Structure formats: C-alpha cells, structure tokens
C-alpha cells in the first residue's frame, strides 16, 4: 500500500484554460475527499464520494468545478475556465466506510493560474 | 459548520524547549486529528484522537471531548519540528480545519 497519490504535483496554466487533477486513494478506502488550501489558511472541504456516489458538495465548488469517481476507485477534479483565484493547493484524502474514521492525505496538486 | 480555533498562531521556540498548542471547537466532533504540514505541503498524520491521551515519541495529544478542545504537546523540541500544525475535526463527514500553528524552532 503506497498511500494516497495525486497527479500532477504541480500545474501552471493560463487563465481560461481547463485543468484536470487525479487522485488515487488507499485501495480499501470507500470514501474520498477533495479539499482546497490557499496560502496561510487551513484546507477547506470541497466535496466527497462514498464509492462512486458524490454525496456532498461545498458551496465553494462553483459550476466551473466538477468531480467524478466513476468506478469507485480513483477520482478526478476538473476546473473549467480557470481564474487566478483558483490558484491553490488541491488536496485529496481517503478513509474507510465508517463516519469519523481517520483521513489520510495525498501530497497535493499545486495549481498556479497566470 | 464547525469552527476551529487554534492558538497560538505563531510560536518561536529555542531548541530543547517544550510547548503546547491548543485547538478549540465550536461544536462536538466525532473525529479529531492533528497534522504536521511539511514544506512541500503534504499533511502528515500525527494523531487520531477523538478523546483521551496518546503519545508518540516527543509528541503527545490530549482531547477533552466534553469541553471541545484538544492539546498537542511538543517536548524537547528539535529544528525538524518546525512547520505548520493543523487540528481538524469531523462533525458531518467533512474535516473542518483551523488556520494552523506556525512553529519555528531555532537552534
């Protein structure tokens, strides 16, 4: 077991472009979370999946953001028409089925929008 | 949603000193975790501690769930302890994070 992995680790894009990030959770984990962290702040919840079902979305997740977990394994987070305000670290975490279980985080994808 | 307050926001320590970081929650949580964020941004799990006390080497943590706070103790601090420490709690599946404690340990 290699833990949670994320790809790419860094992404630089121009405003208006679309970007897609991938997260591979710990293999036996059913729940997968996306968080966003801006400079000087703690991570903020974006959305989470239980298996392939997206169960909750934060109001931070505008309609330019979409997340999928098609087979209940890896997940993708896409940002369309990126804006400079989207520049942040995007973190993925996974945990087991039971609510309240310990979450484990990946290394993150650092997005810079020019 | 749950509000998390961490104190002190910034702390400078002489190597070898002890320190205590505190985390207060606005509501009850059913999961509480402490993390250390490394310079590359990854969150490293330190403790999963919904209640009680745990120790791991020079670090220990105590959570008093009924009073909605948790403490992280760093003893005999080393320069490698520098970084940002986050506490986070789950009320409804999602983790709510504080703004972190920025710790600098000077030799």
mmCIF file of C-alpha atoms in Angstrom:
data_model
loop_
_atom_site.group_PDB
_atom_site.id
_atom_site.type_symbol
_atom_site.label_atom_id
_atom_site.label_comp_id
_atom_site.label_asym_id
_atom_site.label_seq_id
_atom_site.Cartn_x
_atom_site.Cartn_y
_atom_site.Cartn_z
ATOM 1 C CA UNK A 1 0.000 0.000 0.000
ATOM 2 C CA UNK A 2 1.540 3.248 -1.141
ATOM 3 C CA UNK A 3 -0.910 5.692 0.419
ATOM 4 C CA UNK A 4 -2.913 8.349 -1.371
ATOM 5 C CA UNK A 5 -1.358 9.582 -4.602
ATOM 6 C CA UNK A 6 -2.132 12.653 -6.672
ATOM 7 C CA UNK A 7 -1.140 13.685 -10.159
ATOM 8 C CA UNK A 8 0.212 16.076 -11.259
ATOM 9 C CA UNK A 9 2.080 17.525 -8.296
ATOM 10 C CA UNK A 10 2.310 20.934 -9.924
ATOM 11 C CA UNK A 11 0.298 22.584 -12.661
ATOM 12 C CA UNK A 12 0.819 26.000 -14.207
ATOM 13 C CA UNK A 13 -1.857 27.171 -16.581
ATOM 14 C CA UNK A 14 -3.113 30.327 -18.213
ATOM 15 C CA UNK A 15 -6.360 31.926 -17.209
ATOM 16 C CA UNK A 16 -9.262 30.471 -19.135
ATOM 17 C CA UNK A 17 -7.741 27.041 -19.653
ATOM 18 C CA UNK A 18 -9.221 23.803 -18.293
ATOM 19 C CA UNK A 19 -7.268 21.593 -15.918
ATOM 20 C CA UNK A 20 -7.860 18.114 -14.530
ATOM 21 C CA UNK A 21 -6.331 16.523 -11.439
ATOM 22 C CA UNK A 22 -6.309 12.883 -10.451
ATOM 23 C CA UNK A 23 -6.402 11.227 -7.028
ATOM 24 C CA UNK A 24 -5.828 7.559 -6.262
ATOM 25 C CA UNK A 25 -6.975 6.704 -2.719
ATOM 26 C CA UNK A 26 -5.735 3.951 -0.435
ATOM 27 C CA UNK A 27 -7.074 0.811 -2.061
ATOM 28 C CA UNK A 28 -9.510 -0.402 0.596
ATOM 29 C CA UNK A 29 -10.925 3.056 1.358
ATOM 30 C CA UNK A 30 -14.513 3.739 0.310
ATOM 31 C CA UNK A 31 -14.608 7.471 0.969
ATOM 32 C CA UNK A 32 -12.651 10.046 -0.983
ATOM 33 C CA UNK A 33 -12.487 13.758 -0.235
ATOM 34 C CA UNK A 34 -11.259 16.850 -2.057
ATOM 35 C CA UNK A 35 -10.038 19.925 -0.176
ATOM 36 C CA UNK A 36 -8.535 23.223 -1.284
ATOM 37 C CA UNK A 37 -5.893 25.157 0.627
ATOM 38 C CA UNK A 38 -4.875 28.746 -0.052
ATOM 39 C CA UNK A 39 -1.828 30.475 1.367
ATOM 40 C CA UNK A 40 -1.961 30.972 5.115
ATOM 41 C CA UNK A 41 -5.201 29.062 5.559
ATOM 42 C CA UNK A 42 -6.198 25.578 6.568
ATOM 43 C CA UNK A 43 -7.649 23.215 3.980
ATOM 44 C CA UNK A 44 -11.309 23.730 3.102
ATOM 45 C CA UNK A 45 -13.703 20.973 2.141
ATOM 46 C CA UNK A 46 -14.856 20.834 -1.485
ATOM 47 C CA UNK A 47 -16.641 17.515 -1.989
ATOM 48 C CA UNK A 48 -16.664 13.859 -1.056
ATOM 49 C CA UNK A 49 -17.562 10.491 -2.517
ATOM 50 C CA UNK A 50 -18.669 7.251 -0.985
ATOM 51 C CA UNK A 51 -17.758 4.648 -3.569
ATOM 52 C CA UNK A 52 -18.868 6.238 -6.863
ATOM 53 C CA UNK A 53 -21.597 8.430 -5.369
ATOM 54 C CA UNK A 54 -20.865 12.106 -4.812
ATOM 55 C CA UNK A 55 -22.660 12.719 -1.524
ATOM 56 C CA UNK A 56 -21.838 16.310 -0.659
ATOM 57 C CA UNK A 57 -20.550 19.432 -2.350
ATOM 58 C CA UNK A 58 -19.415 22.628 -0.691
ATOM 59 C CA UNK A 59 -20.708 25.992 -1.846
ATOM 60 C CA UNK A 60 -17.028 26.668 -2.666
ATOM 61 C CA UNK A 61 -17.448 24.286 -5.575
ATOM 62 C CA UNK A 62 -18.721 26.629 -8.283
ATOM 63 C CA UNK A 63 -20.241 25.340 -11.502
ATOM 64 C CA UNK A 64 -16.793 25.538 -13.118
ATOM 65 C CA UNK A 65 -15.693 22.670 -10.896
ATOM 66 C CA UNK A 66 -16.689 19.066 -11.434
ATOM 67 C CA UNK A 67 -15.531 15.916 -9.699
ATOM 68 C CA UNK A 68 -16.036 12.297 -10.608
ATOM 69 C CA UNK A 69 -15.249 8.898 -9.233
ATOM 70 C CA UNK A 70 -16.624 6.685 -11.979
ATOM 71 C CA UNK A 71 -15.717 3.233 -10.692
ATOM 72 C CA UNK A 72 -15.399 3.992 -7.039
ATOM 73 C CA UNK A 73 -11.622 3.930 -7.194
ATOM 74 C CA UNK A 74 -9.672 6.959 -8.480
ATOM 75 C CA UNK A 75 -11.241 10.393 -8.716
ATOM 76 C CA UNK A 76 -10.755 13.391 -10.986
ATOM 77 C CA UNK A 77 -11.331 17.064 -10.269
ATOM 78 C CA UNK A 78 -11.746 19.322 -13.283
ATOM 79 C CA UNK A 79 -11.709 23.087 -13.277
ATOM 80 C CA UNK A 80 -13.041 24.772 -16.398
ATOM 81 C CA UNK A 81 -12.147 28.311 -17.497
ATOM 82 C CA UNK A 82 -9.614 28.721 -14.714
ATOM 83 C CA UNK A 83 -9.332 32.043 -12.902
ATOM 84 C CA UNK A 84 -6.432 33.467 -10.917
ATOM 85 C CA UNK A 85 -8.451 32.925 -7.753
ATOM 86 C CA UNK A 86 -8.335 29.179 -8.393
ATOM 87 C CA UNK A 87 -4.609 29.170 -7.600
ATOM 88 C CA UNK A 88 -4.263 26.922 -4.557
ATOM 89 C CA UNK A 89 -3.156 23.536 -3.316
ATOM 90 C CA UNK A 90 -5.741 20.859 -4.083
ATOM 91 C CA UNK A 91 -5.632 18.017 -1.571
ATOM 92 C CA UNK A 92 -7.224 14.609 -1.746
ATOM 93 C CA UNK A 93 -7.902 12.365 1.243
ATOM 94 C CA UNK A 94 -9.399 8.943 1.766
ATOM 95 C CA UNK A 95 -10.849 6.977 4.638
ATOM 96 C CA UNK A 96 -12.797 3.836 5.430
ATOM 97 C CA UNK A 97 -16.546 3.450 5.355
ATOM 98 C CA UNK A 98 -17.377 4.360 8.910
ATOM 99 C CA UNK A 99 -18.071 8.035 9.660
ATOM 100 C CA UNK A 100 -15.413 9.624 11.781
ATOM 101 C CA UNK A 101 -12.587 7.403 10.584
ATOM 102 C CA UNK A 102 -9.097 8.797 10.246
ATOM 103 C CA UNK A 103 -8.454 10.577 6.955
ATOM 104 C CA UNK A 104 -5.160 10.202 5.086
ATOM 105 C CA UNK A 105 -3.997 12.835 2.647
ATOM 106 C CA UNK A 106 -2.111 12.764 -0.611
ATOM 107 C CA UNK A 107 0.783 15.094 -1.449
ATOM 108 C CA UNK A 108 -1.498 17.588 -3.190
ATOM 109 C CA UNK A 109 -1.558 19.300 -6.562
ATOM 110 C CA UNK A 110 -0.347 22.883 -6.536
ATOM 111 C CA UNK A 111 -2.176 24.922 -9.175
ATOM 112 C CA UNK A 112 -0.915 28.273 -10.405
ATOM 113 C CA UNK A 113 -3.127 30.233 -12.768
ATOM 114 C CA UNK A 114 -1.286 33.005 -14.622
ATOM 115 C CA UNK B 1 -20.405 24.363 10.073
ATOM 116 C CA UNK B 2 -17.895 23.664 12.795
ATOM 117 C CA UNK B 3 -15.469 26.478 13.584
ATOM 118 C CA UNK B 4 -11.950 25.590 14.705
ATOM 119 C CA UNK B 5 -9.688 27.989 16.535
ATOM 120 C CA UNK B 6 -6.001 27.259 17.022
ATOM 121 C CA UNK B 7 -3.662 29.066 19.368
ATOM 122 C CA UNK B 8 -1.102 30.476 19.377
ATOM 123 C CA UNK B 9 -0.995 31.270 15.647
ATOM 124 C CA UNK B 10 2.781 31.686 15.706
ATOM 125 C CA UNK B 11 5.357 30.263 18.068
ATOM 126 C CA UNK B 12 9.131 30.585 18.166
ATOM 127 C CA UNK B 13 10.969 28.064 20.312
ATOM 128 C CA UNK B 14 14.520 27.550 21.351
ATOM 129 C CA UNK B 15 15.688 24.045 20.549
ATOM 130 C CA UNK B 16 15.066 21.813 23.561
ATOM 131 C CA UNK B 17 12.080 23.789 24.838
ATOM 132 C CA UNK B 18 8.602 22.373 25.420
ATOM 133 C CA UNK B 19 5.392 23.822 24.016
ATOM 134 C CA UNK B 20 1.647 23.346 23.967
ATOM 135 C CA UNK B 21 -0.661 24.015 21.025
ATOM 136 C CA UNK B 22 -4.372 24.337 21.589
ATOM 137 C CA UNK B 23 -7.401 23.696 19.417
ATOM 138 C CA UNK B 24 -10.962 24.739 20.325
ATOM 139 C CA UNK B 25 -14.075 23.573 18.502
ATOM 140 C CA UNK B 26 -17.399 25.404 18.275
ATOM 141 C CA UNK B 27 -19.374 22.153 18.401
ATOM 142 C CA UNK B 28 -18.912 18.478 19.200
ATOM 143 C CA UNK B 29 -16.811 16.460 16.787
ATOM 144 C CA UNK B 30 -16.700 12.707 16.336
ATOM 145 C CA UNK B 31 -13.202 12.628 14.894
ATOM 146 C CA UNK B 32 -10.239 14.776 15.788
ATOM 147 C CA UNK B 33 -6.893 14.711 14.040
ATOM 148 C CA UNK B 34 -3.591 16.572 14.363
ATOM 149 C CA UNK B 35 -1.390 17.034 11.316
ATOM 150 C CA UNK B 36 2.034 18.454 10.546
ATOM 151 C CA UNK B 37 2.287 20.049 7.120
ATOM 152 C CA UNK B 38 5.691 19.530 5.578
ATOM 153 C CA UNK B 39 7.433 22.204 3.458
ATOM 154 C CA UNK B 40 6.079 20.608 0.281
ATOM 155 C CA UNK B 41 2.512 20.884 1.510
ATOM 156 C CA UNK B 42 1.693 17.326 2.444
ATOM 157 C CA UNK B 43 -0.298 16.751 5.595
ATOM 158 C CA UNK B 44 1.366 14.181 7.795
ATOM 159 C CA UNK B 45 -0.907 12.421 10.300
ATOM 160 C CA UNK B 46 0.271 12.874 13.869
ATOM 161 C CA UNK B 47 -2.688 11.747 15.961
ATOM 162 C CA UNK B 48 -6.214 10.481 15.529
ATOM 163 C CA UNK B 49 -7.621 11.346 18.921
ATOM 164 C CA UNK B 50 -11.384 11.793 19.374
ATOM 165 C CA UNK B 51 -10.856 11.611 23.133
ATOM 166 C CA UNK B 52 -8.238 10.770 25.724
ATOM 167 C CA UNK B 53 -4.469 10.989 25.552
ATOM 168 C CA UNK B 54 -1.934 9.488 23.177
ATOM 169 C CA UNK B 55 1.826 9.711 22.961
ATOM 170 C CA UNK B 56 4.218 9.177 20.096
ATOM 171 C CA UNK B 57 7.835 9.860 20.950
ATOM 172 C CA UNK B 58 8.284 13.508 21.895
ATOM 173 C CA UNK B 59 4.738 14.361 20.858
ATOM 174 C CA UNK B 60 1.593 13.746 22.811
ATOM 175 C CA UNK B 61 -2.003 14.864 22.443
ATOM 176 C CA UNK B 62 -4.983 15.148 24.741
ATOM 177 C CA UNK B 63 -8.592 15.690 23.713
ATOM 178 C CA UNK B 64 -11.326 16.625 26.171
ATOM 179 C CA UNK B 65 -14.359 15.982 24.013
ATOM 180 C CA UNK B 66 -16.917 17.226 26.561
ATOM 181 C CA UNK B 67 -15.193 20.622 26.623
ATOM 182 C CA UNK B 68 -14.500 20.657 22.877
ATOM 183 C CA UNK B 69 -10.751 21.196 22.925
ATOM 184 C CA UNK B 70 -7.554 19.362 22.173
ATOM 185 C CA UNK B 71 -3.916 19.976 23.074
ATOM 186 C CA UNK B 72 -0.725 18.966 21.285
ATOM 187 C CA UNK B 73 2.436 18.842 23.373
ATOM 188 C CA UNK B 74 5.885 19.049 21.871
ATOM 189 C CA UNK B 75 8.664 18.167 24.266
ATOM 190 C CA UNK B 76 12.393 18.747 23.812
ATOM 191 C CA UNK B 77 11.717 20.495 20.504
ATOM 192 C CA UNK B 78 14.069 19.997 17.562
ATOM 193 C CA UNK B 79 14.549 22.073 14.435
ATOM 194 C CA UNK B 80 12.788 19.346 12.461
ATOM 195 C CA UNK B 81 9.613 20.132 14.440
ATOM 196 C CA UNK B 82 9.352 23.440 12.580
ATOM 197 C CA UNK B 83 6.362 23.850 10.309
ATOM 198 C CA UNK B 84 2.620 24.288 10.480
ATOM 199 C CA UNK B 85 0.482 22.152 12.759
ATOM 200 C CA UNK B 86 -3.210 21.739 11.994
ATOM 201 C CA UNK B 87 -6.010 20.274 14.017
ATOM 202 C CA UNK B 88 -9.214 19.219 12.327
ATOM 203 C CA UNK B 89 -12.484 17.723 13.419
ATOM 204 C CA UNK B 90 -15.375 15.967 11.735
ATOM 205 C CA UNK B 91 -18.937 16.904 12.524
ATOM 206 C CA UNK B 92 -20.716 15.667 9.426
ATOM 207 C CA UNK B 93 -18.157 13.626 7.471
ATOM 208 C CA UNK B 94 -16.046 16.565 6.312
ATOM 209 C CA UNK B 95 -12.962 17.672 8.242
ATOM 210 C CA UNK B 96 -13.042 21.286 9.435
ATOM 211 C CA UNK B 97 -9.548 22.727 9.857
ATOM 212 C CA UNK B 98 -8.171 25.557 11.906
ATOM 213 C CA UNK B 99 -5.776 28.105 10.454
ATOM 214 C CA UNK B 100 -2.800 26.303 11.921
ATOM 215 C CA UNK B 101 0.022 26.937 14.367
ATOM 216 C CA UNK B 102 3.208 28.132 12.681
ATOM 217 C CA UNK B 103 6.078 26.761 14.769
ATOM 218 C CA UNK B 104 9.693 27.786 14.295
ATOM 219 C CA UNK B 105 12.376 26.022 16.334
ATOM 220 C CA UNK B 106 15.696 27.835 16.380
ATOM 221 C CA UNK B 107 18.989 26.121 17.216
#
